[in-house]
């Protein structure tokens, strides 16, 4: 890129680095004027691209500094392991978002496309909130706006949440989960799992007699085993 050679694919975003007077912030996209503007996939992709360009420029500058100080290339490269790891992470996220957007753009069904656009935007916004290498690239106000956009986007995406999860069509026997069942009977499944858990096969404490009249004993009687709550009686001589 520094030599001005032709770049292909996603590396073409590094073309501005050939300018000896390269200014990183010249590649920063304009900040959206509204919260919903932060949902725009083109803007989010450009923002991730901006972070990648800056990360590459910083890594290149750090490497040049190490070499100028007399270090060998191998030693300098080793010393910059953490920097390069973060750089690689930035580029991978940019790559993923690029492919995500391209896939969404090809969706023909309008309702499906609208839902996936929100998912893609949430992916990018989550990276802005939780990812690294944003220090100095976004202002405090921009980070606040990104956080607000994430919250509002979650609200907008909520009506599609169940359909998005069900679209994976993972059967209950594979999930093996009380909270991810297809029928949505979360609490019934959790109670049933508790009833049949070996951890709960133990003697009922003596204080149960004091609260027994508050309990639905018919419901509790579903528990297998003679030590079930509905079958409990106070031990002989127990002081209640």
PDB file of C-alpha atoms in Angstrom:
ATOM      1  CA  UNK A   1       0.000   0.000   0.000  1.00  0.00           C
ATOM      2  CA  UNK A   2       2.848   2.414   0.872  1.00  0.00           C
ATOM      3  CA  UNK A   3       4.403   1.735  -2.533  1.00  0.00           C
ATOM      4  CA  UNK A   4       1.161   2.599  -4.309  1.00  0.00           C
ATOM      5  CA  UNK A   5       0.797  -0.875  -5.758  1.00  0.00           C
ATOM      6  CA  UNK A   6      -2.634  -2.071  -6.894  1.00  0.00           C
ATOM      7  CA  UNK A   7      -4.537  -3.772  -4.097  1.00  0.00           C
ATOM      8  CA  UNK A   8      -7.289  -6.344  -4.430  1.00  0.00           C
ATOM      9  CA  UNK A   9     -10.331  -7.324  -2.410  1.00  0.00           C
ATOM     10  CA  UNK A  10     -10.778  -5.801   1.009  1.00  0.00           C
ATOM     11  CA  UNK A  11      -7.134  -4.704   1.117  1.00  0.00           C
ATOM     12  CA  UNK A  12      -8.067  -1.992  -1.399  1.00  0.00           C
ATOM     13  CA  UNK A  13      -9.252   0.084   1.576  1.00  0.00           C
ATOM     14  CA  UNK A  14      -5.559   0.611   2.406  1.00  0.00           C
ATOM     15  CA  UNK A  15      -4.943   2.579  -0.809  1.00  0.00           C
ATOM     16  CA  UNK A  16      -4.905   5.953   1.052  1.00  0.00           C
ATOM     17  CA  UNK A  17      -1.713   4.831   2.835  1.00  0.00           C
ATOM     18  CA  UNK A  18       0.291   5.510  -0.340  1.00  0.00           C
ATOM     19  CA  UNK A  19      -0.084   9.218   0.383  1.00  0.00           C
ATOM     20  CA  UNK A  20       3.039  10.370   2.316  1.00  0.00           C
ATOM     21  CA  UNK A  21       0.833  12.952   4.022  1.00  0.00           C
ATOM     22  CA  UNK A  22      -1.782  10.373   4.950  1.00  0.00           C
ATOM     23  CA  UNK A  23      -4.374  11.686   7.405  1.00  0.00           C
ATOM     24  CA  UNK A  24      -6.308   8.872   9.069  1.00  0.00           C
ATOM     25  CA  UNK A  25      -9.317  11.027   9.907  1.00  0.00           C
ATOM     26  CA  UNK A  26      -9.777  11.917   6.255  1.00  0.00           C
ATOM     27  CA  UNK A  27     -11.152   8.368   5.843  1.00  0.00           C
ATOM     28  CA  UNK A  28     -13.615   8.638   8.732  1.00  0.00           C
ATOM     29  CA  UNK A  29     -17.269   8.587   7.595  1.00  0.00           C
ATOM     30  CA  UNK A  30     -19.546  11.455   8.632  1.00  0.00           C
ATOM     31  CA  UNK A  31     -21.319  10.862  11.941  1.00  0.00           C
ATOM     32  CA  UNK A  32     -25.074  10.154  11.567  1.00  0.00           C
ATOM     33  CA  UNK A  33     -27.408  12.939  12.645  1.00  0.00           C
ATOM     34  CA  UNK A  34     -29.938  10.554  14.246  1.00  0.00           C
ATOM     35  CA  UNK A  35     -29.966   7.383  16.322  1.00  0.00           C
ATOM     36  CA  UNK A  36     -31.507   5.449  13.434  1.00  0.00           C
ATOM     37  CA  UNK A  37     -28.641   6.655  11.235  1.00  0.00           C
ATOM     38  CA  UNK A  38     -26.379   4.376  13.260  1.00  0.00           C
ATOM     39  CA  UNK A  39     -28.362   1.421  11.925  1.00  0.00           C
ATOM     40  CA  UNK A  40     -27.211   2.114   8.375  1.00  0.00           C
ATOM     41  CA  UNK A  41     -25.089  -0.828   7.207  1.00  0.00           C
ATOM     42  CA  UNK A  42     -23.084   1.234   4.723  1.00  0.00           C
ATOM     43  CA  UNK A  43     -22.092   3.689   7.452  1.00  0.00           C
ATOM     44  CA  UNK A  44     -21.212   0.909   9.907  1.00  0.00           C
ATOM     45  CA  UNK A  45     -19.108  -0.864   7.280  1.00  0.00           C
ATOM     46  CA  UNK A  46     -17.241   2.370   6.520  1.00  0.00           C
ATOM     47  CA  UNK A  47     -16.642   2.895  10.234  1.00  0.00           C
ATOM     48  CA  UNK A  48     -15.136  -0.579  10.634  1.00  0.00           C
ATOM     49  CA  UNK A  49     -13.060   0.045   7.512  1.00  0.00           C
ATOM     50  CA  UNK A  50     -11.827   3.305   9.057  1.00  0.00           C
ATOM     51  CA  UNK A  51     -10.690   1.444  12.180  1.00  0.00           C
ATOM     52  CA  UNK A  52      -8.860  -1.121  10.055  1.00  0.00           C
ATOM     53  CA  UNK A  53      -7.020   1.571   8.087  1.00  0.00           C
ATOM     54  CA  UNK A  54      -5.944   3.367  11.263  1.00  0.00           C
ATOM     55  CA  UNK A  55      -4.836   0.102  12.906  1.00  0.00           C
ATOM     56  CA  UNK A  56      -2.694  -0.808   9.905  1.00  0.00           C
ATOM     57  CA  UNK A  57      -1.162   2.679   9.826  1.00  0.00           C
ATOM     58  CA  UNK A  58      -0.368   2.523  13.551  1.00  0.00           C
ATOM     59  CA  UNK A  59       1.180  -0.929  13.263  1.00  0.00           C
ATOM     60  CA  UNK A  60       3.282   0.180  10.300  1.00  0.00           C
ATOM     61  CA  UNK A  61       4.460   3.248  12.213  1.00  0.00           C
ATOM     62  CA  UNK A  62       5.335   1.154  15.272  1.00  0.00           C
ATOM     63  CA  UNK A  63       7.268  -1.353  13.170  1.00  0.00           C
ATOM     64  CA  UNK A  64       9.238   1.404  11.427  1.00  0.00           C
ATOM     65  CA  UNK A  65      10.113   2.894  14.812  1.00  0.00           C
ATOM     66  CA  UNK A  66      11.398  -0.444  16.124  1.00  0.00           C
ATOM     67  CA  UNK A  67      13.518  -1.004  13.013  1.00  0.00           C
ATOM     68  CA  UNK A  68      14.916   2.536  13.193  1.00  0.00           C
ATOM     69  CA  UNK A  69      15.982   1.792  16.768  1.00  0.00           C
ATOM     70  CA  UNK A  70      18.190  -1.010  15.480  1.00  0.00           C
ATOM     71  CA  UNK A  71      16.014  -4.041  16.115  1.00  0.00           C
ATOM     72  CA  UNK A  72      15.938  -6.897  13.633  1.00  0.00           C
ATOM     73  CA  UNK A  73      12.700  -7.422  11.738  1.00  0.00           C
ATOM     74  CA  UNK A  74      11.993 -10.672  13.608  1.00  0.00           C
ATOM     75  CA  UNK A  75      12.539  -9.081  17.013  1.00  0.00           C
ATOM     76  CA  UNK A  76      10.471  -6.020  16.120  1.00  0.00           C
ATOM     77  CA  UNK A  77       7.670  -8.203  14.794  1.00  0.00           C
ATOM     78  CA  UNK A  78       7.714 -10.267  17.955  1.00  0.00           C
ATOM     79  CA  UNK A  79       7.558  -7.171  20.145  1.00  0.00           C
ATOM     80  CA  UNK A  80       4.491  -6.025  18.221  1.00  0.00           C
ATOM     81  CA  UNK A  81       2.574  -9.282  18.713  1.00  0.00           C
ATOM     82  CA  UNK A  82      -0.199  -7.670  20.750  1.00  0.00           C
ATOM     83  CA  UNK A  83      -0.525  -4.754  18.328  1.00  0.00           C
ATOM     84  CA  UNK A  84      -0.726  -7.108  15.369  1.00  0.00           C
ATOM     85  CA  UNK A  85      -3.263  -9.321  17.111  1.00  0.00           C
ATOM     86  CA  UNK A  86      -5.563  -6.332  17.593  1.00  0.00           C
ATOM     87  CA  UNK A  87      -4.966  -5.289  13.998  1.00  0.00           C
ATOM     88  CA  UNK A  88      -5.902  -8.764  12.785  1.00  0.00           C
ATOM     89  CA  UNK A  89      -9.056  -8.691  14.898  1.00  0.00           C
ATOM     90  CA  UNK A  90     -10.080  -5.337  13.389  1.00  0.00           C
ATOM     91  CA  UNK A  91      -9.617  -6.623   9.862  1.00  0.00           C
ATOM     92  CA  UNK A  92     -11.490  -9.884  10.524  1.00  0.00           C
ATOM     93  CA  UNK A  93     -14.487  -7.986  11.935  1.00  0.00           C
ATOM     94  CA  UNK A  94     -14.402  -5.670   8.911  1.00  0.00           C
ATOM     95  CA  UNK A  95     -14.279  -8.730   6.624  1.00  0.00           C
ATOM     96  CA  UNK A  96     -17.226 -10.358   8.436  1.00  0.00           C
ATOM     97  CA  UNK A  97     -19.327  -7.201   8.252  1.00  0.00           C
ATOM     98  CA  UNK A  98     -18.541  -6.827   4.556  1.00  0.00           C
ATOM     99  CA  UNK A  99     -19.792 -10.353   3.845  1.00  0.00           C
ATOM    100  CA  UNK A 100     -22.765  -9.908   6.184  1.00  0.00           C
ATOM    101  CA  UNK A 101     -23.873  -6.761   4.337  1.00  0.00           C
ATOM    102  CA  UNK A 102     -23.377  -8.385   0.930  1.00  0.00           C
ATOM    103  CA  UNK A 103     -25.567 -11.306   1.987  1.00  0.00           C
ATOM    104  CA  UNK A 104     -28.303  -9.017   3.334  1.00  0.00           C
ATOM    105  CA  UNK A 105     -28.254  -6.945   0.145  1.00  0.00           C
ATOM    106  CA  UNK A 106     -29.011 -10.102  -1.865  1.00  0.00           C
ATOM    107  CA  UNK A 107     -32.079 -11.101   0.184  1.00  0.00           C
ATOM    108  CA  UNK A 108     -35.266 -10.773  -1.895  1.00  0.00           C
ATOM    109  CA  UNK A 109     -37.963 -11.167   0.767  1.00  0.00           C
ATOM    110  CA  UNK A 110     -38.646  -7.678   2.171  1.00  0.00           C
ATOM    111  CA  UNK A 111     -39.598  -8.762   5.717  1.00  0.00           C
ATOM    112  CA  UNK A 112     -36.653 -11.140   5.989  1.00  0.00           C
ATOM    113  CA  UNK A 113     -34.300  -8.484   4.644  1.00  0.00           C
ATOM    114  CA  UNK A 114     -35.510  -5.912   7.181  1.00  0.00           C
ATOM    115  CA  UNK A 115     -34.910  -8.320  10.069  1.00  0.00           C
ATOM    116  CA  UNK A 116     -31.445  -9.314   8.846  1.00  0.00           C
ATOM    117  CA  UNK A 117     -30.477  -5.676   8.349  1.00  0.00           C
ATOM    118  CA  UNK A 118     -31.183  -5.125  12.036  1.00  0.00           C
ATOM    119  CA  UNK A 119     -29.157  -8.208  13.002  1.00  0.00           C
ATOM    120  CA  UNK A 120     -26.212  -7.032  10.898  1.00  0.00           C
ATOM    121  CA  UNK A 121     -26.416  -3.550  12.410  1.00  0.00           C
ATOM    122  CA  UNK A 122     -26.513  -5.041  15.915  1.00  0.00           C
ATOM    123  CA  UNK A 123     -23.402  -7.084  15.111  1.00  0.00           C
ATOM    124  CA  UNK A 124     -21.500  -3.942  14.108  1.00  0.00           C
ATOM    125  CA  UNK A 125     -22.813  -1.811  16.974  1.00  0.00           C
ATOM    126  CA  UNK A 126     -21.877  -4.515  19.476  1.00  0.00           C
ATOM    127  CA  UNK A 127     -18.338  -4.384  18.128  1.00  0.00           C
ATOM    128  CA  UNK A 128     -18.286  -0.607  18.508  1.00  0.00           C
ATOM    129  CA  UNK A 129     -19.413  -0.903  22.130  1.00  0.00           C
ATOM    130  CA  UNK A 130     -17.326  -3.914  23.163  1.00  0.00           C
ATOM    131  CA  UNK A 131     -14.487  -4.053  20.647  1.00  0.00           C
ATOM    132  CA  UNK A 132     -10.984  -2.594  20.903  1.00  0.00           C
ATOM    133  CA  UNK A 133      -8.981   0.030  19.022  1.00  0.00           C
ATOM    134  CA  UNK A 134     -11.681   2.715  19.166  1.00  0.00           C
ATOM    135  CA  UNK A 135      -9.800   5.058  21.505  1.00  0.00           C
ATOM    136  CA  UNK A 136      -9.268   8.372  19.724  1.00  0.00           C
ATOM    137  CA  UNK A 137     -11.359   7.313  16.745  1.00  0.00           C
ATOM    138  CA  UNK A 138     -14.765   8.100  18.221  1.00  0.00           C
ATOM    139  CA  UNK A 139     -15.679  10.946  20.532  1.00  0.00           C
ATOM    140  CA  UNK A 140     -17.518  10.501  23.823  1.00  0.00           C
ATOM    141  CA  UNK A 141     -20.675  11.824  22.166  1.00  0.00           C
ATOM    142  CA  UNK A 142     -20.339   9.332  19.318  1.00  0.00           C
ATOM    143  CA  UNK A 143     -19.927   6.445  21.747  1.00  0.00           C
ATOM    144  CA  UNK A 144     -23.039   7.613  23.591  1.00  0.00           C
ATOM    145  CA  UNK A 145     -24.936   7.737  20.309  1.00  0.00           C
ATOM    146  CA  UNK A 146     -23.755   4.220  19.415  1.00  0.00           C
ATOM    147  CA  UNK A 147     -24.941   2.943  22.799  1.00  0.00           C
ATOM    148  CA  UNK A 148     -28.343   4.606  22.353  1.00  0.00           C
ATOM    149  CA  UNK A 149     -28.599   3.135  18.856  1.00  0.00           C
ATOM    150  CA  UNK A 150     -27.837  -0.333  20.222  1.00  0.00           C
ATOM    151  CA  UNK A 151     -30.586  -0.081  22.845  1.00  0.00           C
ATOM    152  CA  UNK A 152     -33.196   1.198  20.392  1.00  0.00           C
ATOM    153  CA  UNK A 153     -32.167  -1.431  17.831  1.00  0.00           C
ATOM    154  CA  UNK A 154     -32.678  -4.223  20.383  1.00  0.00           C
ATOM    155  CA  UNK A 155     -36.189  -2.924  20.927  1.00  0.00           C
ATOM    156  CA  UNK A 156     -36.865  -2.842  17.205  1.00  0.00           C
ATOM    157  CA  UNK A 157     -35.463  -6.355  16.776  1.00  0.00           C
ATOM    158  CA  UNK A 158     -37.370  -7.916  19.690  1.00  0.00           C
ATOM    159  CA  UNK A 159     -40.523  -8.821  17.677  1.00  0.00           C
ATOM    160  CA  UNK A 160     -38.334 -10.883  15.332  1.00  0.00           C
ATOM    161  CA  UNK A 161     -36.252 -12.553  18.043  1.00  0.00           C
ATOM    162  CA  UNK A 162     -38.223 -15.811  18.313  1.00  0.00           C
ATOM    163  CA  UNK A 163     -38.478 -16.227  14.529  1.00  0.00           C
ATOM    164  CA  UNK A 164     -34.741 -15.600  14.138  1.00  0.00           C
ATOM    165  CA  UNK A 165     -33.901 -18.235  16.746  1.00  0.00           C
ATOM    166  CA  UNK A 166     -36.423 -20.740  15.337  1.00  0.00           C
ATOM    167  CA  UNK A 167     -34.975 -20.241  11.851  1.00  0.00           C
ATOM    168  CA  UNK A 168     -32.001 -22.363  12.919  1.00  0.00           C
ATOM    169  CA  UNK A 169     -34.459 -25.250  13.462  1.00  0.00           C
ATOM    170  CA  UNK A 170     -32.298 -26.877  16.137  1.00  0.00           C
ATOM    171  CA  UNK A 171     -34.358 -29.697  17.735  1.00  0.00           C
ATOM    172  CA  UNK A 172     -34.931 -29.882  21.495  1.00  0.00           C
ATOM    173  CA  UNK A 173     -32.980 -33.140  21.772  1.00  0.00           C
ATOM    174  CA  UNK A 174     -29.878 -31.355  20.487  1.00  0.00           C
ATOM    175  CA  UNK A 175     -30.359 -28.190  22.555  1.00  0.00           C
ATOM    176  CA  UNK A 176     -31.053 -30.246  25.694  1.00  0.00           C
ATOM    177  CA  UNK A 177     -32.090 -27.022  27.402  1.00  0.00           C
ATOM    178  CA  UNK A 178     -34.978 -26.103  29.697  1.00  0.00           C
ATOM    179  CA  UNK A 179     -34.979 -22.490  28.510  1.00  0.00           C
ATOM    180  CA  UNK A 180     -34.609 -23.043  24.760  1.00  0.00           C
ATOM    181  CA  UNK A 181     -37.476 -25.471  24.154  1.00  0.00           C
ATOM    182  CA  UNK A 182     -39.554 -25.184  21.001  1.00  0.00           C
ATOM    183  CA  UNK A 183     -42.857 -25.089  22.922  1.00  0.00           C
ATOM    184  CA  UNK A 184     -41.683 -22.158  25.062  1.00  0.00           C
ATOM    185  CA  UNK A 185     -42.759 -23.838  28.326  1.00  0.00           C
ATOM    186  CA  UNK A 186     -39.730 -22.599  30.230  1.00  0.00           C
ATOM    187  CA  UNK A 187     -40.955 -22.761  33.820  1.00  0.00           C
ATOM    188  CA  UNK A 188     -42.678 -26.128  33.460  1.00  0.00           C
ATOM    189  CA  UNK A 189     -39.501 -27.572  31.942  1.00  0.00           C
ATOM    190  CA  UNK A 190     -37.309 -26.116  34.676  1.00  0.00           C
ATOM    191  CA  UNK A 191     -39.552 -27.512  37.394  1.00  0.00           C
ATOM    192  CA  UNK A 192     -39.603 -30.938  35.752  1.00  0.00           C
ATOM    193  CA  UNK A 193     -35.807 -30.904  35.459  1.00  0.00           C
ATOM    194  CA  UNK A 194     -35.500 -29.972  39.134  1.00  0.00           C
ATOM    195  CA  UNK A 195     -37.897 -32.748  40.160  1.00  0.00           C
ATOM    196  CA  UNK A 196     -35.855 -35.372  38.360  1.00  0.00           C
ATOM    197  CA  UNK A 197     -32.443 -34.049  39.305  1.00  0.00           C
ATOM    198  CA  UNK A 198     -30.411 -36.397  41.541  1.00  0.00           C
ATOM    199  CA  UNK A 199     -29.254 -33.322  43.449  1.00  0.00           C
ATOM    200  CA  UNK A 200     -32.769 -32.874  44.800  1.00  0.00           C
ATOM    201  CA  UNK A 201     -33.218 -36.442  46.023  1.00  0.00           C
ATOM    202  CA  UNK A 202     -32.629 -35.694  49.699  1.00  0.00           C
ATOM    203  CA  UNK A 203     -34.522 -35.549  52.976  1.00  0.00           C
ATOM    204  CA  UNK A 204     -36.956 -32.653  53.298  1.00  0.00           C
ATOM    205  CA  UNK A 205     -35.927 -30.307  56.144  1.00  0.00           C
ATOM    206  CA  UNK A 206     -38.019 -30.204  59.338  1.00  0.00           C
ATOM    207  CA  UNK A 207     -39.027 -26.559  58.788  1.00  0.00           C
ATOM    208  CA  UNK A 208     -41.188 -27.610  55.842  1.00  0.00           C
ATOM    209  CA  UNK A 209     -44.070 -28.394  58.223  1.00  0.00           C
ATOM    210  CA  UNK A 210     -44.363 -24.705  59.082  1.00  0.00           C
ATOM    211  CA  UNK A 211     -44.875 -23.682  55.451  1.00  0.00           C
ATOM    212  CA  UNK A 212     -46.670 -26.802  54.235  1.00  0.00           C
ATOM    213  CA  UNK A 213     -50.127 -25.220  54.359  1.00  0.00           C
ATOM    214  CA  UNK A 214     -48.912 -22.464  51.974  1.00  0.00           C
ATOM    215  CA  UNK A 215     -47.868 -24.972  49.296  1.00  0.00           C
ATOM    216  CA  UNK A 216     -49.759 -26.540  46.400  1.00  0.00           C
ATOM    217  CA  UNK A 217     -49.209 -30.130  47.499  1.00  0.00           C
ATOM    218  CA  UNK A 218     -50.926 -31.635  44.457  1.00  0.00           C
ATOM    219  CA  UNK A 219     -48.428 -29.834  42.251  1.00  0.00           C
ATOM    220  CA  UNK A 220     -45.472 -30.788  44.418  1.00  0.00           C
ATOM    221  CA  UNK A 221     -46.642 -34.412  44.491  1.00  0.00           C
ATOM    222  CA  UNK A 222     -45.520 -34.717  40.875  1.00  0.00           C
ATOM    223  CA  UNK A 223     -42.048 -35.292  42.243  1.00  0.00           C
ATOM    224  CA  UNK A 224     -41.064 -38.943  42.109  1.00  0.00           C
ATOM    225  CA  UNK A 225     -39.873 -40.692  45.235  1.00  0.00           C
ATOM    226  CA  UNK A 226     -41.302 -41.287  48.677  1.00  0.00           C
ATOM    227  CA  UNK A 227     -39.361 -38.328  50.093  1.00  0.00           C
ATOM    228  CA  UNK A 228     -41.422 -35.887  48.022  1.00  0.00           C
ATOM    229  CA  UNK A 229     -42.691 -32.738  49.750  1.00  0.00           C
ATOM    230  CA  UNK A 230     -46.352 -33.786  49.639  1.00  0.00           C
ATOM    231  CA  UNK A 231     -45.557 -37.083  51.355  1.00  0.00           C
ATOM    232  CA  UNK A 232     -43.435 -35.567  54.090  1.00  0.00           C
ATOM    233  CA  UNK A 233     -44.268 -36.077  57.766  1.00  0.00           C
ATOM    234  CA  UNK A 234     -42.426 -34.700  60.749  1.00  0.00           C
ATOM    235  CA  UNK A 235     -39.835 -37.042  62.298  1.00  0.00           C
ATOM    236  CA  UNK A 236     -40.868 -38.587  65.613  1.00  0.00           C
ATOM    237  CA  UNK A 237     -40.066 -36.287  68.485  1.00  0.00           C
ATOM    238  CA  UNK A 238     -39.307 -33.306  66.244  1.00  0.00           C
ATOM    239  CA  UNK A 239     -39.958 -29.919  67.811  1.00  0.00           C
ATOM    240  CA  UNK A 240     -41.922 -27.733  65.381  1.00  0.00           C
TER     241      UNK A 240
END
